[in-house]
Amino acid sequence: MVIKTAEFVKSSGKWQECPEGTIPEYAFIGRSNVGKSSLINGMLNRKDLAKTSGTPGKTQLINHFIINENWYLTDLPGYGYAKVSKVMRRDFEKLINNYILNRNNLVNLFVLVDSRHSPQSIDLEFIQWCGESGVPFSIVFTKADKLKPNVLIKNVEDYKAELHKTWEDLPEIYVTSGEKKTGTEEILSFIQKTNEF
Ligand code: GTP
Ligand code: MG
């Protein structure tokens, strides 16, 4: 997909405040520091469309961008940030869960996980919730350039094995690097294929 235009639309603190869902939408989520902004920017070929915040986990806003004037890319706040209060975490969760479950034009949720780490319970729990809730989602491994190819392959296989403990069928998996812009074309092709109502 050629990215002709990519524009920020708005930040919303509640799912009800999001722009009207009249066009297909694709959302990106993952723990803070997973490489979400870098992946979005790399994929769209923009330097700093999705801003990297100096204080991770502080921004509890849903950010909408409109791409090629015909689909929304949504940057969701990171889940499971440890350094905020329990109440803030619950508010976070509510915002994210409500958005995901109520956003009728959401075609797919891309769940980002850091390819360097073994499966983390916070990610597994979120993936579990997506599966149980019937949310259409894919798993995106980030920062692939930081690993040697054989280690990368092993980590992805280990992750799949962990998921297979619960699920027979696994979602689509992408292995990416926002830095090196690898795997981004695959994500865009998927979006291209599916972004018609
Ligand atoms: P928050 O918005 O703060 O939650 O973080 P984020 O998930 O948007 O992560 P961000 O893209 O800001 O990246 C976090 C750190 O990881 C930065 O120092 C990036 O330079 C680094 N990083 C992100 N993606 C990659 C990647 O693909 N390769 C490498 N080598 N570093 C990356
Ligand atoms: Mg970010």
GROMACS .gro file of C-alpha atoms in nm, residues 6-192:
model
  187
    6ALA     CA    1  -0.149   1.029   0.708
    7GLU     CA    2  -0.311   1.283   0.936
    8PHE     CA    3  -0.380   1.307   1.305
    9VAL     CA    4  -0.755   1.333   1.371
   10LYS     CA    5  -0.807   1.354   1.747
   11SER     CA    6  -0.728   1.221   2.091
   12SER     CA    7  -1.017   1.082   2.292
   13GLY     CA    8  -1.041   1.004   2.662
   14LYS     CA    9  -1.358   0.799   2.621
   15TRP     CA   10  -1.462   0.557   2.350
   16GLN     CA   11  -1.781   0.762   2.302
   17GLU     CA   12  -1.567   1.062   2.206
   18CYS     CA   13  -1.393   0.883   1.920
   19PRO     CA   14  -1.459   1.006   1.566
   20GLU     CA   15  -1.764   0.856   1.404
   21GLY     CA   16  -1.686   0.504   1.288
   22THR     CA   17  -1.779   0.544   0.927
   23ILE     CA   18  -1.461   0.394   0.776
   24PRO     CA   19  -1.264   0.075   0.851
   25GLU     CA   20  -1.036   0.098   1.150
   26TYR     CA   21  -0.719  -0.081   1.266
   27ALA     CA   22  -0.589  -0.039   1.618
   28PHE     CA   23  -0.245  -0.094   1.769
   29ILE     CA   24  -0.187  -0.185   2.130
   30GLY     CA   25   0.089  -0.319   2.350
   31ARG     CA   26   0.278  -0.260   2.669
   32SER     CA   27   0.450   0.071   2.709
   33ASN     CA   28   0.789   0.081   2.536
   34VAL     CA   29   0.704  -0.218   2.314
   35GLY     CA   30   0.785  -0.008   2.007
   36LYS     CA   31   0.435   0.092   1.905
   37SER     CA   32   0.509   0.449   1.797
   38SER     CA   33   0.821   0.337   1.610
   39LEU     CA   34   0.624   0.069   1.425
   40ILE     CA   35   0.343   0.307   1.332
   41ASN     CA   36   0.586   0.572   1.212
   42GLY     CA   37   0.797   0.317   1.024
   43MET     CA   38   0.492   0.167   0.860
   44LEU     CA   39   0.354   0.501   0.751
   45ASN     CA   40   0.696   0.629   0.657
   46ARG     CA   41   0.655   0.932   0.882
   47LYS     CA   42   0.915   1.055   1.126
   48ASP     CA   43   0.702   1.138   1.425
   49LEU     CA   44   0.334   1.110   1.350
   50ALA     CA   45   0.282   0.892   1.654
   51LYS     CA   46   0.470   1.082   1.920
   52THR     CA   47   0.692   0.901   2.162
   53SER     CA   48   0.606   1.027   2.505
   54GLY     CA   49   0.879   1.094   2.761
   55THR     CA   50   0.658   0.963   3.039
   56PRO     CA   51   0.538   0.620   2.935
   57GLY     CA   52   0.198   0.511   3.055
   58LYS     CA   53   0.086   0.861   3.138
   59THR     CA   54  -0.121   0.927   2.830
   60GLN     CA   55  -0.457   0.757   2.858
   61LEU     CA   56  -0.589   0.866   2.526
   62ILE     CA   57  -0.708   0.693   2.214
   63ASN     CA   58  -0.538   0.858   1.917
   64HIS     CA   59  -0.700   0.845   1.577
   65PHE     CA   60  -0.513   0.899   1.251
   66ILE     CA   61  -0.670   0.891   0.908
   67ILE     CA   62  -0.469   0.722   0.635
   68ASN     CA   63  -0.522   0.779   0.262
   69GLU     CA   64  -0.849   0.939   0.363
   70ASN     CA   65  -1.013   0.596   0.381
   71TRP     CA   66  -0.908   0.411   0.696
   72TYR     CA   67  -0.838   0.491   1.057
   73LEU     CA   68  -0.523   0.388   1.233
   74THR     CA   69  -0.572   0.396   1.609
   75ASP     CA   70  -0.295   0.423   1.863
   76LEU     CA   71  -0.426   0.284   2.192
   77PRO     CA   72  -0.271   0.353   2.533
   78GLY     CA   73  -0.032   0.086   2.658
   79TYR     CA   74  -0.171  -0.164   2.904
   80GLY     CA   75  -0.015  -0.296   3.219
   81TYR     CA   76   0.212  -0.007   3.301
   82ALA     CA   77   0.331  -0.092   3.651
   83LYS     CA   78   0.412   0.252   3.781
   84VAL     CA   79   0.062   0.395   3.790
   85SER     CA   80  -0.192   0.352   4.068
   86LYS     CA   81  -0.438   0.063   4.071
   87VAL     CA   82  -0.725   0.303   4.006
   88MET     CA   83  -0.549   0.446   3.702
   89ARG     CA   84  -0.484   0.096   3.575
   90ARG     CA   85  -0.848   0.007   3.612
   91ASP     CA   86  -0.951   0.323   3.428
   92PHE     CA   87  -0.705   0.233   3.155
   93GLU     CA   88  -0.846  -0.112   3.121
   94LYS     CA   89  -1.199   0.017   3.110
   95LEU     CA   90  -1.113   0.266   2.838
   96ILE     CA   91  -0.938   0.006   2.626
   97ASN     CA   92  -1.190  -0.271   2.681
   98ASN     CA   93  -1.487  -0.044   2.611
   99TYR     CA   94  -1.325   0.086   2.297
  100ILE     CA   95  -1.239  -0.261   2.167
  101LEU     CA   96  -1.577  -0.411   2.245
  102ASN     CA   97  -1.788  -0.119   2.123
  103ARG     CA   98  -1.604   0.006   1.819
  104ASN     CA   99  -1.814  -0.145   1.542
  105ASN     CA  100  -1.588  -0.038   1.257
  106LEU     CA  101  -1.278  -0.199   1.415
  107VAL     CA  102  -1.155  -0.451   1.160
  108ASN     CA  103  -0.849  -0.575   1.345
  109LEU     CA  104  -0.646  -0.516   1.658
  110PHE     CA  105  -0.269  -0.555   1.632
  111VAL     CA  106  -0.129  -0.671   1.966
  112LEU     CA  107   0.240  -0.585   1.990
  113VAL     CA  108   0.485  -0.792   2.191
  114ASP     CA  109   0.860  -0.742   2.228
  115SER     CA  110   1.036  -1.021   2.038
  116ARG     CA  111   1.327  -1.016   2.285
  117HIS     CA  112   1.127  -1.137   2.582
  118SER     CA  113   0.975  -1.469   2.678
  119PRO     CA  114   0.593  -1.458   2.699
  120GLN     CA  115   0.490  -1.214   2.973
  121SER     CA  116   0.177  -1.285   3.175
  122ILE     CA  117   0.033  -0.938   3.114
  123ASP     CA  118   0.051  -0.994   2.737
  124LEU     CA  119  -0.078  -1.350   2.762
  125GLU     CA  120  -0.370  -1.233   2.974
  126PHE     CA  121  -0.457  -0.964   2.724
  127ILE     CA  122  -0.434  -1.207   2.432
  128GLN     CA  123  -0.647  -1.450   2.629
  129TRP     CA  124  -0.907  -1.180   2.681
  130CYS     CA  125  -0.907  -1.096   2.308
  131GLY     CA  126  -0.959  -1.461   2.219
  132GLU     CA  127  -1.235  -1.512   2.472
  133SER     CA  128  -1.410  -1.189   2.372
  134GLY     CA  129  -1.403  -1.274   2.004
  135VAL     CA  130  -1.195  -0.968   1.918
  136PRO     CA  131  -1.034  -1.001   1.574
  137PHE     CA  132  -0.662  -0.962   1.640
  138SER     CA  133  -0.311  -1.039   1.521
  139ILE     CA  134   0.014  -1.064   1.712
  140VAL     CA  135   0.301  -0.840   1.609
  141PHE     CA  136   0.653  -0.908   1.732
  142THR     CA  137   0.854  -0.587   1.755
  143LYS     CA  138   1.225  -0.490   1.757
  144ALA     CA  139   1.319  -0.795   1.549
  145ASP     CA  140   1.641  -0.621   1.441
  146LYS     CA  141   1.772  -0.647   1.796
  147LEU     CA  142   1.802  -1.026   1.778
  148LYS     CA  143   2.012  -1.271   1.585
  149PRO     CA  144   1.791  -1.456   1.332
  150ASN     CA  145   1.811  -1.791   1.512
  151VAL     CA  146   1.720  -1.636   1.848
  152LEU     CA  147   1.433  -1.447   1.686
  153ILE     CA  148   1.296  -1.767   1.534
  154LYS     CA  149   1.326  -1.950   1.867
  155ASN     CA  150   1.148  -1.673   2.058
  156VAL     CA  151   0.860  -1.668   1.810
  157GLU     CA  152   0.832  -2.048   1.822
  158ASP     CA  153   0.837  -2.044   2.203
  159TYR     CA  154   0.561  -1.785   2.200
  160LYS     CA  155   0.350  -1.994   1.966
  161ALA     CA  156   0.403  -2.300   2.185
  162GLU     CA  157   0.283  -2.102   2.486
  163LEU     CA  158  -0.030  -1.990   2.299
  164HIS     CA  159  -0.094  -2.344   2.176
  165LYS     CA  160  -0.136  -2.449   2.538
  166THR     CA  161  -0.468  -2.266   2.525
  167TRP     CA  162  -0.556  -2.225   2.159
  168GLU     CA  163  -0.554  -2.473   1.878
  169ASP     CA  164  -0.571  -2.205   1.609
  170LEU     CA  165  -0.341  -1.910   1.640
  171PRO     CA  166  -0.399  -1.564   1.501
  172GLU     CA  167  -0.194  -1.414   1.221
  173ILE     CA  168   0.162  -1.338   1.334
  174TYR     CA  169   0.387  -1.058   1.205
  175VAL     CA  170   0.755  -1.018   1.284
  176THR     CA  171   0.858  -0.656   1.255
  177SER     CA  172   1.110  -0.384   1.318
  178GLY     CA  173   0.995  -0.024   1.318
  179GLU     CA  174   1.357   0.081   1.301
  180LYS     CA  175   1.442  -0.125   0.992
  181LYS     CA  176   1.088  -0.115   0.855
  182THR     CA  177   1.066  -0.491   0.821
  183GLY     CA  178   0.732  -0.666   0.833
  184THR     CA  179   0.548  -0.341   0.785
  185GLU     CA  180   0.455  -0.410   0.423
  186GLU     CA  181   0.287  -0.736   0.532
  187ILE     CA  182   0.072  -0.547   0.782
  188LEU     CA  183  -0.019  -0.289   0.519
  189SER     CA  184  -0.110  -0.562   0.268
  190PHE     CA  185  -0.343  -0.716   0.524
  191ILE     CA  186  -0.503  -0.376   0.579
  192GLN     CA  187  -0.530  -0.319   0.205
   0.00000   0.00000   0.00000
